[in-house]
Coordinates of C-alpha atoms and ligand atoms in Angstrom, one line a residue:
X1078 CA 0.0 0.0 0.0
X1079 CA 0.6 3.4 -1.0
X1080 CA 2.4 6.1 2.1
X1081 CA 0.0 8.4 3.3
X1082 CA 1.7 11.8 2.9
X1083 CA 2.9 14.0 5.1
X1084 CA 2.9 18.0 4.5
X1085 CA 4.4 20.3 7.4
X1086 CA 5.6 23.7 7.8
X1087 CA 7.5 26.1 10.2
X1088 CA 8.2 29.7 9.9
X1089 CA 11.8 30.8 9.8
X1090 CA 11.2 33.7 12.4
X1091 CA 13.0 34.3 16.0
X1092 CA 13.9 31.2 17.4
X1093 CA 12.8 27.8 17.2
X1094 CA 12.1 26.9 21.0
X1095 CA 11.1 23.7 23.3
X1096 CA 7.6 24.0 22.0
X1097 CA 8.6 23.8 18.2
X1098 CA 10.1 20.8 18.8
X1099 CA 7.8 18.9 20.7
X1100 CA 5.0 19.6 19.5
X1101 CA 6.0 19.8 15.7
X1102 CA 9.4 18.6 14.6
X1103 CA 10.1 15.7 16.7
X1104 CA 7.1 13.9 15.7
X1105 CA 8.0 14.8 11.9
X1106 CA 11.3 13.2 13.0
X1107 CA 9.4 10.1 14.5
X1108 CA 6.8 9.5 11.7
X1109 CA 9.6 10.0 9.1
X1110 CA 9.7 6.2 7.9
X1111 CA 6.0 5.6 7.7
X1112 CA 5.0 8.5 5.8
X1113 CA 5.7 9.9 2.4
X1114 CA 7.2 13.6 3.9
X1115 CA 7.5 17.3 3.1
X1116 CA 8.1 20.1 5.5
X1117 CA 8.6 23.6 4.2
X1118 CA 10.3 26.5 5.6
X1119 CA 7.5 29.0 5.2
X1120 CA 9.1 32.3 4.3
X1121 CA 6.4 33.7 2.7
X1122 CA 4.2 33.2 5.9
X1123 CA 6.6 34.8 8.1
X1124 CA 6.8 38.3 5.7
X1125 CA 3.1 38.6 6.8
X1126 CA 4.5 40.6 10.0
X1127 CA 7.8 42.8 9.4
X1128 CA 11.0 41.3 8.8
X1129 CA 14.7 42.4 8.6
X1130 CA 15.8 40.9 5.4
X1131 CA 19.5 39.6 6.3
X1132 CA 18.1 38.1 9.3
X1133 CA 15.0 36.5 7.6
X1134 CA 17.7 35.0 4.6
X1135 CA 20.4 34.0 8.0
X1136 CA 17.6 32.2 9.9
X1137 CA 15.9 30.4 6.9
X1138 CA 19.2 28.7 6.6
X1139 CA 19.4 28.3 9.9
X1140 CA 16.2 26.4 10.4
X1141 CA 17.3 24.3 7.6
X1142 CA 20.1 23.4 10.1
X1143 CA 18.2 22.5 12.8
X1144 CA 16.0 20.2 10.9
X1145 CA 18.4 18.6 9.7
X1146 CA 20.2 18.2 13.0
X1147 CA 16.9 16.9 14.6
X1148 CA 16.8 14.0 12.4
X1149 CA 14.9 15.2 9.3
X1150 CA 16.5 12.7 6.8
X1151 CA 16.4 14.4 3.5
X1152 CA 16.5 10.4 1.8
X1153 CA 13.6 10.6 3.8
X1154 CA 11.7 13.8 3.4
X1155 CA 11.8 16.5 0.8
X1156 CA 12.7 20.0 2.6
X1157 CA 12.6 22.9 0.5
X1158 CA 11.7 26.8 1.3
X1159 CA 8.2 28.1 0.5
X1160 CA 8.7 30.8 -1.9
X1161 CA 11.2 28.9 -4.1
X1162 CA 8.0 27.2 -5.4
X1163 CA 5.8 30.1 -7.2
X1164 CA 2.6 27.9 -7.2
X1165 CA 2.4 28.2 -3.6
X1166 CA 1.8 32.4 -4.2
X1167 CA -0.4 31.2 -7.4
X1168 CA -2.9 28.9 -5.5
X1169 CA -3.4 30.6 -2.5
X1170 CA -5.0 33.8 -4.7
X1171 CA -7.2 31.3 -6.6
X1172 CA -8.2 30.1 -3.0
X1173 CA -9.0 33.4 -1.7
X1174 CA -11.5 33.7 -4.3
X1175 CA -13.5 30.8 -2.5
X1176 CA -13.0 31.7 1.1
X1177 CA -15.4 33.8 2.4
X1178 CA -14.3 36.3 4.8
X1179 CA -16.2 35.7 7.8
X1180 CA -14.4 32.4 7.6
X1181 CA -11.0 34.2 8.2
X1182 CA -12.5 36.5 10.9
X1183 CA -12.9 33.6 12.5
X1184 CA -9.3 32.4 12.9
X1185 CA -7.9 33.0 16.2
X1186 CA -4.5 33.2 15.5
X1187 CA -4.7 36.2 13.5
X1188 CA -6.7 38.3 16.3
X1189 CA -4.3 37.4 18.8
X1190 CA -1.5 38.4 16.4
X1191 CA -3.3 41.4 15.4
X1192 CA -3.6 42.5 18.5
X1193 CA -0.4 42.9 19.4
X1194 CA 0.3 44.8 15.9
X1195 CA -2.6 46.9 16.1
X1196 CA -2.3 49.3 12.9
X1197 CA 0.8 47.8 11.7
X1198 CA -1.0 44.8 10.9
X1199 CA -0.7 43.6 6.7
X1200 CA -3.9 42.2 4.4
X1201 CA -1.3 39.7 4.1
X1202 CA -1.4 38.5 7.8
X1203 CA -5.2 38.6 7.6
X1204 CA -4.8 36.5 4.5
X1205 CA -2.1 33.9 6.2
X1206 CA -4.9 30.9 6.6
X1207 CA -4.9 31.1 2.7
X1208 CA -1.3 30.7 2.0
X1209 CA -1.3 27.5 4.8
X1210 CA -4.2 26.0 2.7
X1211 CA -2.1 26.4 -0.7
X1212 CA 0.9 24.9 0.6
X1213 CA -1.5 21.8 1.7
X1214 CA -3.6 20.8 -1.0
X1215 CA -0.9 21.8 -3.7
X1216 CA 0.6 18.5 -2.6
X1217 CA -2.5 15.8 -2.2
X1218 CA -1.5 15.8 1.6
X1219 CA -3.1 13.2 3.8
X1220 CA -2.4 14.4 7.2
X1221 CA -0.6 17.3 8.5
X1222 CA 1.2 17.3 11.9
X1223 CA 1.2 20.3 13.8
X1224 CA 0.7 21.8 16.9
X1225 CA -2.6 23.0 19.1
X1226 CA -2.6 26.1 17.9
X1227 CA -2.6 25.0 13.9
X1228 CA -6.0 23.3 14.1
X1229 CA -8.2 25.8 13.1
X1230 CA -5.9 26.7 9.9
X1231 CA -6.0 23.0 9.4
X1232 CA -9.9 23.3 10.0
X1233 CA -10.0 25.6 7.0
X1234 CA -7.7 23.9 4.7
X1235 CA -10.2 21.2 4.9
X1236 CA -13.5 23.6 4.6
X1237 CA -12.2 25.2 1.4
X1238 CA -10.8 21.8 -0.5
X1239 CA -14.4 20.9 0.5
X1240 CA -15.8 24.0 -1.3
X1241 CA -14.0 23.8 -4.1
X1242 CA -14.6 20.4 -4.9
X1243 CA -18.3 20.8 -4.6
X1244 CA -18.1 23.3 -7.3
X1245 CA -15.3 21.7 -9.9
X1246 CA -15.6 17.8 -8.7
X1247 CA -12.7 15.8 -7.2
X1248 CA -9.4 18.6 -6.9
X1249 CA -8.3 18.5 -3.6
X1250 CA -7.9 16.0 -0.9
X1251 CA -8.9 16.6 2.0
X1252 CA -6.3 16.6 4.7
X1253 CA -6.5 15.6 8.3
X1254 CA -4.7 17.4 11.4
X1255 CA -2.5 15.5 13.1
X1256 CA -1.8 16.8 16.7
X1257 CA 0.3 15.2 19.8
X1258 CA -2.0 14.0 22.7
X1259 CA 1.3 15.0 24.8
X1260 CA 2.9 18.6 23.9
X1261 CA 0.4 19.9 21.7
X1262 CA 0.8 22.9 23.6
X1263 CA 3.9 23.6 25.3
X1264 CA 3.2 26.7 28.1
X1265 CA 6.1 29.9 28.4
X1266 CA 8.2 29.8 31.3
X1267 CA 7.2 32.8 32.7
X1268 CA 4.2 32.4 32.4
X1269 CA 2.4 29.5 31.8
X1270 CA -0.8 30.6 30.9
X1271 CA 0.0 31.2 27.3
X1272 CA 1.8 29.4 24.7
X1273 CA 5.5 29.2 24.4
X1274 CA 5.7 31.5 21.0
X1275 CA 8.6 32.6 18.9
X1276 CA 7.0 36.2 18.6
X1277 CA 7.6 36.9 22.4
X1278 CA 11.4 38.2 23.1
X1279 CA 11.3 38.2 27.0
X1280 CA 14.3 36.6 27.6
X1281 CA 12.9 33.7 30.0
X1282 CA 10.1 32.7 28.0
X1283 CA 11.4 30.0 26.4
X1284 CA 14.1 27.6 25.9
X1285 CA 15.7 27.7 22.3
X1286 CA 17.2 24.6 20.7
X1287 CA 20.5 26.4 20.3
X1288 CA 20.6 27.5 23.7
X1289 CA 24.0 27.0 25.9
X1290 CA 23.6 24.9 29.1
X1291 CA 23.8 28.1 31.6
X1292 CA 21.3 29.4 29.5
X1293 CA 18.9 26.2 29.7
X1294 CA 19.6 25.7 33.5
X1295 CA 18.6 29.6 34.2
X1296 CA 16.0 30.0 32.6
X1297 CA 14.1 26.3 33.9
X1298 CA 15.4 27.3 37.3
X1299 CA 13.3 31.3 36.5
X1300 CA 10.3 29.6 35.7
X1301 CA 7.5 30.2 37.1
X1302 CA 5.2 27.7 39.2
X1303 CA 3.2 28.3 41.9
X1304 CA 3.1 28.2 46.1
X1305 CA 2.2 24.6 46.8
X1306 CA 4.6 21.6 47.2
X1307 CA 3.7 18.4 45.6
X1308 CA 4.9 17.6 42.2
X1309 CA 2.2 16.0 40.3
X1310 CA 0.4 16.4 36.7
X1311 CA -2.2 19.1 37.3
X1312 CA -3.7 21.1 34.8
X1313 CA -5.2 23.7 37.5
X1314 CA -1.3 24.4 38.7
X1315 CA -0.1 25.3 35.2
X1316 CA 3.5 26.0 36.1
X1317 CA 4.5 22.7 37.4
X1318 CA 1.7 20.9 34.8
X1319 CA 4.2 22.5 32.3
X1320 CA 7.3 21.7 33.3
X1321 CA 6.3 17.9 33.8
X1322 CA 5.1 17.6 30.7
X1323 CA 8.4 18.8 29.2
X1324 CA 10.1 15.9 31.4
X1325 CA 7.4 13.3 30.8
X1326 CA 8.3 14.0 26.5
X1327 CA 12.1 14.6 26.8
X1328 CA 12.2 11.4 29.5
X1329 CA 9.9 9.3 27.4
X1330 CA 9.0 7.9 31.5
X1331 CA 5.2 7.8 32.1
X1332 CA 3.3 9.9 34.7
X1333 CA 3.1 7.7 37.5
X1334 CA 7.4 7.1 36.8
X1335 CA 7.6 10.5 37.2
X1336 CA 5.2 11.4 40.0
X1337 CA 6.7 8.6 42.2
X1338 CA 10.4 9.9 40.9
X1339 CA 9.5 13.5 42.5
X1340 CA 7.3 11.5 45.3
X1341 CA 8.7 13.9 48.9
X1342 CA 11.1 16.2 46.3
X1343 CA 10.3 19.7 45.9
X1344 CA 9.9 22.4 43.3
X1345 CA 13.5 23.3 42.8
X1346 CA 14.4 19.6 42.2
X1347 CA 11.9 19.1 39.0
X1348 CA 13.7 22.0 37.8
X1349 CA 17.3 21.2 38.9
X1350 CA 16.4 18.1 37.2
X1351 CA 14.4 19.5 34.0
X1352 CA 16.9 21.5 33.4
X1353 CA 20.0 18.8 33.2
X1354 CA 17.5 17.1 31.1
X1355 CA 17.1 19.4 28.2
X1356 CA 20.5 20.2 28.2
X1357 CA 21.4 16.4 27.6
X1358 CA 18.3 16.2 25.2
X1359 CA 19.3 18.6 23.0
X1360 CA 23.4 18.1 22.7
X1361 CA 23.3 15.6 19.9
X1362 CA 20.8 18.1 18.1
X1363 CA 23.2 21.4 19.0
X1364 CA 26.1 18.9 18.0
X1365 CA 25.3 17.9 14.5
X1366 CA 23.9 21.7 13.7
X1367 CA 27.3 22.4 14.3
X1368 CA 29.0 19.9 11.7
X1369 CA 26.5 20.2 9.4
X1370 CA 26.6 24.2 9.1
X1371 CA 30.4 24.0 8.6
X1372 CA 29.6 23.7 4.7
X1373 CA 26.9 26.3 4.1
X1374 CA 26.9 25.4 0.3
X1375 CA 25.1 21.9 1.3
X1376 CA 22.8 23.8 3.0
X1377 CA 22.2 25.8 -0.1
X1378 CA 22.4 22.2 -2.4
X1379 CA 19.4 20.5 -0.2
X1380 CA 17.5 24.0 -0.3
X1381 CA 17.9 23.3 -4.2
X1382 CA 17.0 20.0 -4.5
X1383 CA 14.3 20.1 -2.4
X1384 CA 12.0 22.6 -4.4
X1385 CA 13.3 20.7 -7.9
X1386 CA 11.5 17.6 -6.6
X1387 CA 8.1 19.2 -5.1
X1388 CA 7.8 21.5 -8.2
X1389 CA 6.4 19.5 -10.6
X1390 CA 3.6 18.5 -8.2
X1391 CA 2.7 21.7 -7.4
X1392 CA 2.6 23.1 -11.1
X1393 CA 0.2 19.8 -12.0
X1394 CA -2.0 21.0 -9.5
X1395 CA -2.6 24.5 -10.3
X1396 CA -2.8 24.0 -14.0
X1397 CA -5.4 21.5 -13.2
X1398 CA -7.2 24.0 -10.9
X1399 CA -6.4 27.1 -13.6
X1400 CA -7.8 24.8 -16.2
X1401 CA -11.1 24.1 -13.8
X1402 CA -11.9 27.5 -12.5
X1403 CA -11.6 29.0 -16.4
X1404 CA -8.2 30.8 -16.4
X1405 CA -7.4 30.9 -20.3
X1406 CA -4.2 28.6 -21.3
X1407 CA -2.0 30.4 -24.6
X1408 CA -2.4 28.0 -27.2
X1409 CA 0.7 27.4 -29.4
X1410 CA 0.5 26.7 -32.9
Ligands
TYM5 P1 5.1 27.9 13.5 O1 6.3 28.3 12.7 O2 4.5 29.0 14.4 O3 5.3 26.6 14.3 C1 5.8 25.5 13.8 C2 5.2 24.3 14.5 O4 5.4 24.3 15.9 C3 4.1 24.2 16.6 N1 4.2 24.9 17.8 C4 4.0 24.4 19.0 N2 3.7 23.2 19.4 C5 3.5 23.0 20.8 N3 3.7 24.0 21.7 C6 4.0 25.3 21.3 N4 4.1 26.2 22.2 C7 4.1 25.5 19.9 N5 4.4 26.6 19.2 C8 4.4 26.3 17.9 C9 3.1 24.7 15.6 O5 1.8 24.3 15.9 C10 3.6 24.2 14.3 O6 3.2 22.9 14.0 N6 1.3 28.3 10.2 C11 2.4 27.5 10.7 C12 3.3 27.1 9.6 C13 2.7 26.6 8.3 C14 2.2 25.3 8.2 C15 1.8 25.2 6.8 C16 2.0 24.2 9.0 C17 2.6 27.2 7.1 N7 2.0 26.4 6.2 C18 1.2 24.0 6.3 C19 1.4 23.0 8.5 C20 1.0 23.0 7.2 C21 3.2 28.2 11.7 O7 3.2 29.4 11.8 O8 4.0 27.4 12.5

């Protein structure tokens, strides 16, 4: 039988943190061999707020890096960057033709972020839900793994395929989100009421995956929890809930293993502990980003290779939908 396929993406912006990682690329990294995979480095997604342009061209090569270094196996999965492939800017206007807008005033994401921005904000991050469906159902994609905070986007890929296909028959598949039971959500440090985010520069929000060990062990030992003593899985004590659950996925030990571990131990241990964790967890990862940026050029190569393999998919499917929705072809001869 036929691979399901895989589609992913993750924005080169800031840095990519505990919560990336566990809730996105380590499960792409798990899942690699079963599935048929591509993950893309959404560039064009993450000009939706503003962006310096050295830094955006520095960190898009560094996120190659680090997927790389996590364990993304490019015999495995295709990698490329978003806006080497035009069709991905082509199908996501034909797609905003068909979505109506109260659809996309109903995407959370974009009032969260919009709040922050306030006036500043672009048509372009109002229009982001569009450009995530495009990147899907250019590629026939089965499931997509991704984090709590994708679903709705996900929600809407799968309302608009829907659409379309009622109108011009059979197009798109429809995709299904795939998300974590454990680390769907990973909490900030500081506070632990809302999600660990790459947008949010306070310095002990969240740990980073290139992060040096003082830096890991400070900020775990910062974060915050609250005034009561035992150390047990509790989504009403958010602090500790959080922390656990970073242990319970970088431990790969289950609940009850880790609520006897800490059975009489106190706050500061979980952290103490946490802390030496992480650091340990992400070595190998922080190791092989090193030897593998040595040679930037193969960086640049796999960047290459990637988007020559998935543009011939993508450019089927939008001359199939140009040819549906009526967009005249030049004939020759
Ligand atoms: P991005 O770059 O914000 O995040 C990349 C992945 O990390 C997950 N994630 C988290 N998981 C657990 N806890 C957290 N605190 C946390 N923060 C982020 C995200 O859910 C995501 O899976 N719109 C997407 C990128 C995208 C995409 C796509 C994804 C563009 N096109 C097509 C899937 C399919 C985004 O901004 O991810």
């Amino acid at each position: 039988m036929a691979k399901k396929r895989v589609f992913s993406g993750i924005q080169p912006t800031g840095n990519i943190h505990i919560g990336n990682y566990l809730g996105a690329i380590s499960r792409w990294v798990a899942t690699q061999k079963e599935y048929e995979n591509i993950f893309c480095i959404v560039d064009l997604h993450a000009i939706t707020v503003p962006q310096d342009p050295t830094e955006l061209k520095s960190k898009t090569r560094e996120l190659l890096g680090l997927l790389l270094a996590a364990g993304i196996d490019p015999d495995m999965s295709t990698l490329f960057v978003q806006s080497h492939v035009k069709e991905h800017a082509e199908l996501a206007w034909i797609l905003n033709c068909f979505i109506p807008m109260g659809w996309m005033q109903r995407m959370t994401q974009f009032k969260e972020k919009s709040q922050k921005q306030k006036e500043q904000v672009s048509v372009g991050l109002f229009d982001y839900p569009a450009l995530m469906a495009s990147d899907i159902l250019l590629y026939d994609t089965d499931l997509v793994p991704v984090g709590d905070d994708q679903k709705q986007h996900v929600e809407l890929t799968r309302d608009v395929a829907q659409r379309f296909n009622s109108i011009y028959g059979p197009t798109f598949k429809i995709p299904e989100p795939l998300i974590p039971q454990v680390g769907a959500r990973i909490m900030g440090l500081d506070d632990p009421t809302s999600k660990m985010s790459k947008s949010e520069d306070k310095p002990s929000h969240a740990v980073h995956l290139l992060d040096t060990p003082d830096e890991i062990l400070n900020k775990i030992r910062r974060a915050t929890t609250d005034s009561q003593k035992e150390v047990k899985f509790d989504e009403s004590r958010p602090g500790i809930n959080n922390l656990l659950v970073i242990y319970e996925l970088f431990s790969h030990k289950s609940r009850q293993e880790i609520e006897d571990h800490f059975a009489g131990k106190g706050y500061a241990e979980v952290k103490n502990e946490l802390a030496e964790l992480v650091i340990e967890g992400l070595r190998p990862l922080q190791e092989r980003y090193k030897e593998l940026t040595e040679d930037p050029n193969e960086i640049d190569r796999l960047m290459e290779k990637g988007a020559e393999k998935v543009k011939p998919v993508a450019a089927a499917k939008v001359s199939e939908v140009k040819e549906k929705v009526g967009l005249a072809r030049i004939c020759q001869g």
